[in-house]
Each structure stands twice: as C-alpha cells, then as structure tokens.
PDB file of C-alpha atoms in Angstrom:
ATOM      1  CA  UNK K   1     -33.017  19.335 -39.731  1.00  0.00           C
ATOM      2  CA  UNK K   2     -34.765  21.526 -42.297  1.00  0.00           C
ATOM      3  CA  UNK K   3     -33.452  25.016 -42.942  1.00  0.00           C
ATOM      4  CA  UNK K   4     -35.253  27.753 -44.832  1.00  0.00           C
ATOM      5  CA  UNK K   5     -33.590  30.974 -45.935  1.00  0.00           C
ATOM      6  CA  UNK K   6     -35.300  33.858 -47.680  1.00  0.00           C
ATOM      7  CA  UNK K   7     -34.478  37.222 -49.224  1.00  0.00           C
ATOM      8  CA  UNK K   8     -36.353  40.106 -50.807  1.00  0.00           C
ATOM      9  CA  UNK K   9     -35.840  40.920 -54.441  1.00  0.00           C
ATOM     10  CA  UNK K  10     -34.716  44.498 -55.028  1.00  0.00           C
ATOM     11  CA  UNK K  11     -34.732  46.566 -58.216  1.00  0.00           C
ATOM     12  CA  UNK K  12     -32.026  48.791 -56.728  1.00  0.00           C
ATOM     13  CA  UNK K  13     -29.772  45.829 -56.017  1.00  0.00           C
ATOM     14  CA  UNK K  14     -30.537  44.358 -59.424  1.00  0.00           C
ATOM     15  CA  UNK K  15     -29.458  47.560 -61.180  1.00  0.00           C
ATOM     16  CA  UNK K  16     -26.357  47.921 -59.035  1.00  0.00           C
ATOM     17  CA  UNK K  17     -24.966  44.401 -58.620  1.00  0.00           C
ATOM     18  CA  UNK K  18     -26.695  41.948 -60.951  1.00  0.00           C
ATOM     19  CA  UNK K  19     -23.994  41.679 -63.616  1.00  0.00           C
ATOM     20  CA  UNK K  20     -21.281  41.660 -60.959  1.00  0.00           C
ATOM     21  CA  UNK K  21     -22.869  38.682 -59.197  1.00  0.00           C
ATOM     22  CA  UNK K  22     -23.287  36.719 -62.415  1.00  0.00           C
ATOM     23  CA  UNK K  23     -19.521  36.413 -62.877  1.00  0.00           C
ATOM     24  CA  UNK K  24     -19.397  33.609 -60.300  1.00  0.00           C
ATOM     25  CA  UNK K  25     -21.818  31.391 -62.212  1.00  0.00           C
ATOM     26  CA  UNK K  26     -21.346  29.029 -65.193  1.00  0.00           C
ATOM     27  CA  UNK K  27     -21.729  30.498 -68.682  1.00  0.00           C
ATOM     28  CA  UNK K  28     -24.649  28.155 -69.451  1.00  0.00           C
ATOM     29  CA  UNK K  29     -26.568  29.574 -66.489  1.00  0.00           C
ATOM     30  CA  UNK K  30     -25.698  33.156 -67.440  1.00  0.00           C
ATOM     31  CA  UNK K  31     -27.005  32.551 -70.958  1.00  0.00           C
ATOM     32  CA  UNK K  32     -30.278  31.195 -69.571  1.00  0.00           C
ATOM     33  CA  UNK K  33     -30.795  33.857 -66.903  1.00  0.00           C
ATOM     34  CA  UNK K  34     -30.173  36.814 -69.234  1.00  0.00           C
ATOM     35  CA  UNK K  35     -33.111  35.685 -71.397  1.00  0.00           C
ATOM     36  CA  UNK K  36     -35.646  36.626 -68.724  1.00  0.00           C
ATOM     37  CA  UNK K  37     -37.768  39.598 -69.763  1.00  0.00           C
ATOM     38  CA  UNK K  38     -38.295  41.109 -66.309  1.00  0.00           C
ATOM     39  CA  UNK K  39     -35.817  41.787 -63.545  1.00  0.00           C
ATOM     40  CA  UNK K  40     -37.764  39.886 -60.865  1.00  0.00           C
ATOM     41  CA  UNK K  41     -37.455  36.541 -62.689  1.00  0.00           C
ATOM     42  CA  UNK K  42     -33.780  37.107 -63.480  1.00  0.00           C
ATOM     43  CA  UNK K  43     -32.893  38.141 -59.957  1.00  0.00           C
ATOM     44  CA  UNK K  44     -34.973  35.328 -58.435  1.00  0.00           C
ATOM     45  CA  UNK K  45     -33.096  32.768 -60.511  1.00  0.00           C
ATOM     46  CA  UNK K  46     -29.777  34.227 -59.375  1.00  0.00           C
ATOM     47  CA  UNK K  47     -30.795  34.628 -55.729  1.00  0.00           C
ATOM     48  CA  UNK K  48     -32.026  31.037 -55.676  1.00  0.00           C
ATOM     49  CA  UNK K  49     -28.479  29.846 -56.369  1.00  0.00           C
ATOM     50  CA  UNK K  50     -27.028  32.279 -53.829  1.00  0.00           C
ATOM     51  CA  UNK K  51     -29.480  31.222 -51.124  1.00  0.00           C
ATOM     52  CA  UNK K  52     -28.770  27.566 -51.829  1.00  0.00           C
ATOM     53  CA  UNK K  53     -25.015  28.091 -51.553  1.00  0.00           C
ATOM     54  CA  UNK K  54     -25.465  30.043 -48.310  1.00  0.00           C
ATOM     55  CA  UNK K  55     -27.726  27.409 -46.738  1.00  0.00           C
ATOM     56  CA  UNK K  56     -25.537  24.454 -47.715  1.00  0.00           C
ATOM     57  CA  UNK K  57     -22.424  26.182 -46.408  1.00  0.00           C
ATOM     58  CA  UNK K  58     -23.911  27.485 -43.150  1.00  0.00           C
ATOM     59  CA  UNK K  59     -26.118  24.592 -42.108  1.00  0.00           C
ATOM     60  CA  UNK K  60     -24.599  21.566 -43.821  1.00  0.00           C
ATOM     61  CA  UNK K  61     -20.861  22.386 -44.109  1.00  0.00           C
ATOM     62  CA  UNK K  62     -21.044  21.852 -47.875  1.00  0.00           C
ATOM     63  CA  UNK K  63     -19.396  24.227 -50.348  1.00  0.00           C
ATOM     64  CA  UNK K  64     -21.548  24.232 -53.468  1.00  0.00           C
ATOM     65  CA  UNK K  65     -19.927  24.375 -56.885  1.00  0.00           C
ATOM     66  CA  UNK K  66     -22.482  26.232 -59.024  1.00  0.00           C
ATOM     67  CA  UNK K  67     -21.362  24.257 -62.042  1.00  0.00           C
ATOM     68  CA  UNK K  68     -22.478  21.001 -60.416  1.00  0.00           C
ATOM     69  CA  UNK K  69     -26.186  21.926 -60.497  1.00  0.00           C
ATOM     70  CA  UNK K  70     -28.129  19.857 -63.027  1.00  0.00           C
ATOM     71  CA  UNK K  71     -31.788  19.598 -64.041  1.00  0.00           C
ATOM     72  CA  UNK K  72     -33.566  16.264 -63.920  1.00  0.00           C
ATOM     73  CA  UNK K  73     -35.783  15.099 -66.760  1.00  0.00           C
ATOM     74  CA  UNK K  74     -38.639  17.212 -65.444  1.00  0.00           C
ATOM     75  CA  UNK K  75     -36.626  20.407 -64.947  1.00  0.00           C
ATOM     76  CA  UNK K  76     -36.051  20.121 -61.195  1.00  0.00           C
ATOM     77  CA  UNK K  77     -32.562  21.302 -60.082  1.00  0.00           C
ATOM     78  CA  UNK K  78     -30.330  18.677 -58.454  1.00  0.00           C
ATOM     79  CA  UNK K  79     -26.693  18.133 -57.531  1.00  0.00           C
ATOM     80  CA  UNK K  80     -25.400  14.616 -58.339  1.00  0.00           C
ATOM     81  CA  UNK K  81     -23.936  12.902 -55.260  1.00  0.00           C
ATOM     82  CA  UNK K  82     -25.384  15.444 -52.814  1.00  0.00           C
ATOM     83  CA  UNK K  83     -27.409  13.723 -50.087  1.00  0.00           C
ATOM     84  CA  UNK K  84     -29.105  16.932 -48.995  1.00  0.00           C
ATOM     85  CA  UNK K  85     -32.515  17.708 -50.410  1.00  0.00           C
ATOM     86  CA  UNK K  86     -33.235  21.253 -51.563  1.00  0.00           C
ATOM     87  CA  UNK K  87     -35.945  23.233 -53.286  1.00  0.00           C
ATOM     88  CA  UNK K  88     -36.474  26.888 -54.220  1.00  0.00           C
ATOM     89  CA  UNK K  89     -39.611  28.996 -54.614  1.00  0.00           C
ATOM     90  CA  UNK K  90     -40.349  32.637 -55.301  1.00  0.00           C
ATOM     91  CA  UNK K  91     -43.402  34.848 -55.602  1.00  0.00           C
ATOM     92  CA  UNK K  92     -43.572  38.562 -56.348  1.00  0.00           C
ATOM     93  CA  UNK K  93     -40.588  40.141 -54.540  1.00  0.00           C
ATOM     94  CA  UNK K  94     -39.687  37.309 -52.158  1.00  0.00           C
ATOM     95  CA  UNK K  95     -37.653  34.142 -52.682  1.00  0.00           C
ATOM     96  CA  UNK K  96     -36.890  31.233 -50.369  1.00  0.00           C
ATOM     97  CA  UNK K  97     -34.769  28.092 -50.367  1.00  0.00           C
ATOM     98  CA  UNK K  98     -35.323  24.979 -48.229  1.00  0.00           C
ATOM     99  CA  UNK K  99     -32.662  22.377 -47.461  1.00  0.00           C
ATOM    100  CA  UNK K 100     -33.104  19.052 -45.682  1.00  0.00           C
ATOM    101  CA  UNK K 101     -30.319  16.786 -44.455  1.00  0.00           C
ATOM    102  CA  UNK K 102     -32.681  13.822 -44.062  1.00  0.00           C
ATOM    103  CA  UNK K 103     -34.197  13.532 -47.514  1.00  0.00           C
ATOM    104  CA  UNK K 104     -36.032  15.315 -50.274  1.00  0.00           C
ATOM    105  CA  UNK K 105     -37.956  18.542 -49.667  1.00  0.00           C
ATOM    106  CA  UNK K 106     -40.518  20.633 -51.516  1.00  0.00           C
ATOM    107  CA  UNK K 107     -41.424  24.261 -50.807  1.00  0.00           C
ATOM    108  CA  UNK K 108     -43.942  26.674 -52.291  1.00  0.00           C
ATOM    109  CA  UNK K 109     -44.336  30.371 -51.572  1.00  0.00           C
ATOM    110  CA  UNK K 110     -47.204  32.579 -52.751  1.00  0.00           C
ATOM    111  CA  UNK K 111     -48.021  36.227 -52.127  1.00  0.00           C
ATOM    112  CA  UNK K 112     -51.547  36.707 -50.807  1.00  0.00           C
ATOM    113  CA  UNK K 113     -53.731  38.296 -53.474  1.00  0.00           C
ATOM    114  CA  UNK K 114     -57.124  39.456 -52.205  1.00  0.00           C
ATOM    115  CA  UNK K 115     -58.282  40.113 -55.772  1.00  0.00           C
ATOM    116  CA  UNK K 116     -57.851  36.528 -56.953  1.00  0.00           C
ATOM    117  CA  UNK K 117     -60.982  34.820 -58.284  1.00  0.00           C
ATOM    118  CA  UNK K 118     -60.910  31.601 -56.287  1.00  0.00           C
ATOM    119  CA  UNK K 119     -63.723  30.044 -58.339  1.00  0.00           C
ATOM    120  CA  UNK K 120     -61.366  29.905 -61.328  1.00  0.00           C
ATOM    121  CA  UNK K 121     -59.188  27.435 -59.413  1.00  0.00           C
ATOM    122  CA  UNK K 122     -61.766  25.068 -57.913  1.00  0.00           C
ATOM    123  CA  UNK K 123     -61.051  22.656 -60.758  1.00  0.00           C
ATOM    124  CA  UNK K 124     -57.572  22.159 -59.272  1.00  0.00           C
ATOM    125  CA  UNK K 125     -58.943  20.917 -55.939  1.00  0.00           C
ATOM    126  CA  UNK K 126     -60.795  17.815 -54.804  1.00  0.00           C
ATOM    127  CA  UNK K 127     -64.403  18.122 -53.678  1.00  0.00           C
ATOM    128  CA  UNK K 128     -63.284  17.976 -50.037  1.00  0.00           C
ATOM    129  CA  UNK K 129     -60.711  20.752 -50.497  1.00  0.00           C
ATOM    130  CA  UNK K 130     -63.112  22.943 -52.475  1.00  0.00           C
ATOM    131  CA  UNK K 131     -65.758  22.553 -49.773  1.00  0.00           C
ATOM    132  CA  UNK K 132     -63.281  23.444 -46.998  1.00  0.00           C
ATOM    133  CA  UNK K 133     -62.305  26.619 -48.878  1.00  0.00           C
ATOM    134  CA  UNK K 134     -65.916  27.500 -49.696  1.00  0.00           C
ATOM    135  CA  UNK K 135     -66.995  27.120 -46.037  1.00  0.00           C
ATOM    136  CA  UNK K 136     -63.994  29.020 -44.656  1.00  0.00           C
ATOM    137  CA  UNK K 137     -64.343  32.351 -42.874  1.00  0.00           C
ATOM    138  CA  UNK K 138     -61.273  33.497 -44.805  1.00  0.00           C
ATOM    139  CA  UNK K 139     -61.520  31.922 -48.225  1.00  0.00           C
ATOM    140  CA  UNK K 140     -58.472  33.717 -49.626  1.00  0.00           C
ATOM    141  CA  UNK K 141     -56.107  32.518 -46.920  1.00  0.00           C
ATOM    142  CA  UNK K 142     -57.425  28.959 -46.999  1.00  0.00           C
ATOM    143  CA  UNK K 143     -57.155  28.945 -50.791  1.00  0.00           C
ATOM    144  CA  UNK K 144     -53.472  29.849 -50.577  1.00  0.00           C
ATOM    145  CA  UNK K 145     -52.966  27.378 -47.730  1.00  0.00           C
ATOM    146  CA  UNK K 146     -54.221  24.514 -49.872  1.00  0.00           C
ATOM    147  CA  UNK K 147     -52.551  25.791 -53.033  1.00  0.00           C
ATOM    148  CA  UNK K 148     -49.074  26.074 -51.496  1.00  0.00           C
ATOM    149  CA  UNK K 149     -49.395  22.667 -49.834  1.00  0.00           C
ATOM    150  CA  UNK K 150     -50.308  21.003 -53.123  1.00  0.00           C
ATOM    151  CA  UNK K 151     -47.591  22.825 -55.047  1.00  0.00           C
ATOM    152  CA  UNK K 152     -45.009  21.882 -52.385  1.00  0.00           C
ATOM    153  CA  UNK K 153     -46.047  18.230 -52.741  1.00  0.00           C
ATOM    154  CA  UNK K 154     -45.648  18.258 -56.530  1.00  0.00           C
ATOM    155  CA  UNK K 155     -42.271  19.965 -56.188  1.00  0.00           C
ATOM    156  CA  UNK K 156     -41.214  17.302 -53.700  1.00  0.00           C
ATOM    157  CA  UNK K 157     -42.078  14.562 -56.196  1.00  0.00           C
ATOM    158  CA  UNK K 158     -40.314  16.540 -58.926  1.00  0.00           C
ATOM    159  CA  UNK K 159     -42.430  15.558 -61.921  1.00  0.00           C
ATOM    160  CA  UNK K 160     -43.990  18.933 -62.613  1.00  0.00           C
ATOM    161  CA  UNK K 161     -47.306  19.015 -64.480  1.00  0.00           C
ATOM    162  CA  UNK K 162     -47.368  15.217 -64.811  1.00  0.00           C
ATOM    163  CA  UNK K 163     -49.010  15.217 -61.365  1.00  0.00           C
ATOM    164  CA  UNK K 164     -52.293  17.177 -61.560  1.00  0.00           C
ATOM    165  CA  UNK K 165     -53.100  19.061 -58.362  1.00  0.00           C
ATOM    166  CA  UNK K 166     -56.539  17.459 -58.243  1.00  0.00           C
ATOM    167  CA  UNK K 167     -55.100  13.936 -58.314  1.00  0.00           C
ATOM    168  CA  UNK K 168     -54.306  13.968 -54.590  1.00  0.00           C
ATOM    169  CA  UNK K 169     -56.004  15.355 -51.505  1.00  0.00           C
ATOM    170  CA  UNK K 170     -54.582  17.267 -48.539  1.00  0.00           C
ATOM    171  CA  UNK K 171     -56.228  16.377 -45.215  1.00  0.00           C
ATOM    172  CA  UNK K 172     -54.787  17.679 -41.953  1.00  0.00           C
ATOM    173  CA  UNK K 173     -51.364  18.420 -43.503  1.00  0.00           C
ATOM    174  CA  UNK K 174     -50.999  14.955 -45.002  1.00  0.00           C
ATOM    175  CA  UNK K 175     -51.597  13.252 -48.340  1.00  0.00           C
ATOM    176  CA  UNK K 176     -50.817  10.064 -50.237  1.00  0.00           C
ATOM    177  CA  UNK K 177     -49.289  10.069 -53.691  1.00  0.00           C
ATOM    178  CA  UNK K 178     -47.440   7.399 -55.695  1.00  0.00           C
ATOM    179  CA  UNK K 179     -47.865   5.013 -52.740  1.00  0.00           C
ATOM    180  CA  UNK K 180     -46.046   7.469 -50.477  1.00  0.00           C
ATOM    181  CA  UNK K 181     -47.331   9.302 -47.430  1.00  0.00           C
ATOM    182  CA  UNK K 182     -46.327  12.952 -47.616  1.00  0.00           C
ATOM    183  CA  UNK K 183     -46.563  15.522 -44.853  1.00  0.00           C
ATOM    184  CA  UNK K 184     -46.856  19.295 -45.148  1.00  0.00           C
ATOM    185  CA  UNK K 185     -46.147  22.103 -42.728  1.00  0.00           C
ATOM    186  CA  UNK K 186     -46.706  25.833 -42.792  1.00  0.00           C
ATOM    187  CA  UNK K 187     -43.692  28.126 -42.618  1.00  0.00           C
ATOM    188  CA  UNK K 188     -44.071  31.742 -41.537  1.00  0.00           C
ATOM    189  CA  UNK K 189     -41.749  33.862 -43.674  1.00  0.00           C
ATOM    190  CA  UNK K 190     -43.669  37.100 -44.212  1.00  0.00           C
ATOM    191  CA  UNK K 191     -47.119  38.344 -43.202  1.00  0.00           C
ATOM    192  CA  UNK K 192     -48.104  39.008 -46.807  1.00  0.00           C
ATOM    193  CA  UNK K 193     -47.114  35.545 -48.045  1.00  0.00           C
ATOM    194  CA  UNK K 194     -48.184  31.951 -47.458  1.00  0.00           C
ATOM    195  CA  UNK K 195     -45.570  29.202 -47.519  1.00  0.00           C
ATOM    196  CA  UNK K 196     -45.621  25.426 -46.978  1.00  0.00           C
ATOM    197  CA  UNK K 197     -43.025  22.685 -47.149  1.00  0.00           C
ATOM    198  CA  UNK K 198     -43.560  19.009 -48.005  1.00  0.00           C
ATOM    199  CA  UNK K 199     -41.582  15.925 -47.006  1.00  0.00           C
ATOM    200  CA  UNK K 200     -41.915  12.179 -46.543  1.00  0.00           C
ATOM    201  CA  UNK K 201     -40.922  12.767 -42.909  1.00  0.00           C
ATOM    202  CA  UNK K 202     -43.479  13.635 -40.246  1.00  0.00           C
ATOM    203  CA  UNK K 203     -42.755  17.356 -40.168  1.00  0.00           C
ATOM    204  CA  UNK K 204     -44.204  17.776 -36.677  1.00  0.00           C
ATOM    205  CA  UNK K 205     -41.124  16.009 -35.324  1.00  0.00           C
ATOM    206  CA  UNK K 206     -38.526  17.900 -37.375  1.00  0.00           C
ATOM    207  CA  UNK K 207     -36.445  20.846 -36.189  1.00  0.00           C
ATOM    208  CA  UNK K 208     -37.017  23.818 -38.466  1.00  0.00           C
ATOM    209  CA  UNK K 209     -34.988  27.020 -38.763  1.00  0.00           C
ATOM    210  CA  UNK K 210     -36.063  30.087 -40.721  1.00  0.00           C
ATOM    211  CA  UNK K 211     -33.583  32.804 -41.668  1.00  0.00           C
ATOM    212  CA  UNK K 212     -34.106  36.069 -43.511  1.00  0.00           C
ATOM    213  CA  UNK K 213     -31.025  37.432 -45.260  1.00  0.00           C
ATOM    214  CA  UNK K 214     -30.615  41.160 -45.957  1.00  0.00           C
ATOM    215  CA  UNK K 215     -30.278  41.780 -49.688  1.00  0.00           C
ATOM    216  CA  UNK K 216     -26.931  43.520 -49.473  1.00  0.00           C
ATOM    217  CA  UNK K 217     -25.294  40.415 -47.995  1.00  0.00           C
ATOM    218  CA  UNK K 218     -26.312  38.347 -50.973  1.00  0.00           C
ATOM    219  CA  UNK K 219     -24.370  40.671 -53.242  1.00  0.00           C
ATOM    220  CA  UNK K 220     -21.115  39.499 -51.639  1.00  0.00           C
ATOM    221  CA  UNK K 221     -21.534  35.741 -52.065  1.00  0.00           C
TER     222      UNK K 221
END
C-alpha cells in the first residue's frame, strides 16, 4: 500500500509554533534548518519530518526516531534498517510525503504556473515528450504532468542530478532507466498543483490513500 499525506505551509503557524516544534528534532537538523533564508523552506523541511512520522505511525505502525534519519551519498533521506520506502516533495505552500510498504517510492509536487515559459524547458525532454507537450490543447498542464513524472522517477532512483531528465522517456506512465522498468501515477492533492509518484511496481494495481492534514494538528506532533 502507498500512502500520501499532505499539509499546507502557513506563515501564521510558522510565527507561532516553529521554534516550539523544533525542540523534538536533533540538534544537527535544527542547525541545518535554521540556515534557510525564507520561512517556506524552513517550515517545509520541518513539516516533511512531521508528515513522515505521522504516516509511518498511522499506516505502518512504526514510531520514527528523528535522529535515525540519514542522507545517502546523493543527499536523499533514508532510515537504516527501515523496509518502508518514503519520499517528500514541496512546492510553494504545499508539502507532501509518500510512504510505500512494498519498496522504494518517488514523489514530485509542483504548483501550476500559467506564466512559465515552457520553451525554456524543452531541452529537458525527449523529442517525443516535447512533441506531446507542443501538440497538447493544454500545454501548461501537460508540461507539469511530464515534469513531475520525470522528477518523481529521478527521486525514486535517488541519484539527483546524475540522471539528466532527458536521458529517459515517459510513455503512457512508464519508463526504463538503469535496466529497470518504472511506473508513474498521478495523485490528486490540490486543484492548483500537479503531483506524480514513481515506483518499480505497476501502480495501477496498488492501493493508494491520500490524506490532507490540517496545519494545527502538525503543531502537536
């Protein structure tokens, strides 16, 4: 089963509870998070941990120790010995966390921006993908559909920029990368955002739950 939980970032909650919430986290994380220059990035980093703890506890009966979170050689968070895949994404004022009890998972969330110059990003897509976007009746939506799928795939692999987006092609919610077949699936979280997940499992056969958590509840984790 794959579970996705999301929450809205809030300047009011940040001003009121941010420092209070930090007390439950390791000093190394506090030092890193307080270096962010804007409140959205700082709160997103904190909420990512809170959403992960909530999802693991509620859906997988696992009580996360924040101090056990490590970064792999490419900067992807992991918990040694945990057999539950997880990934976090945020865009603008929304953050989400995906967990998977049957393997690794990647997720990417992007806020729809009608002012984006899609032509600036064609170099990130294959010829097939660029043509599908160019011929679309809604180029903006299809751009974000392809973009979030490709980002979710790279986050699943966990090697960051070492995998160029143009090096693999998404066709009918499926791609092949590093001799692996990877599937993608759209997740509806908010009408103003596009979100996709990626997994080595055929996602059409997987049970998926989506939960939105009110901000005030996160302040009591």
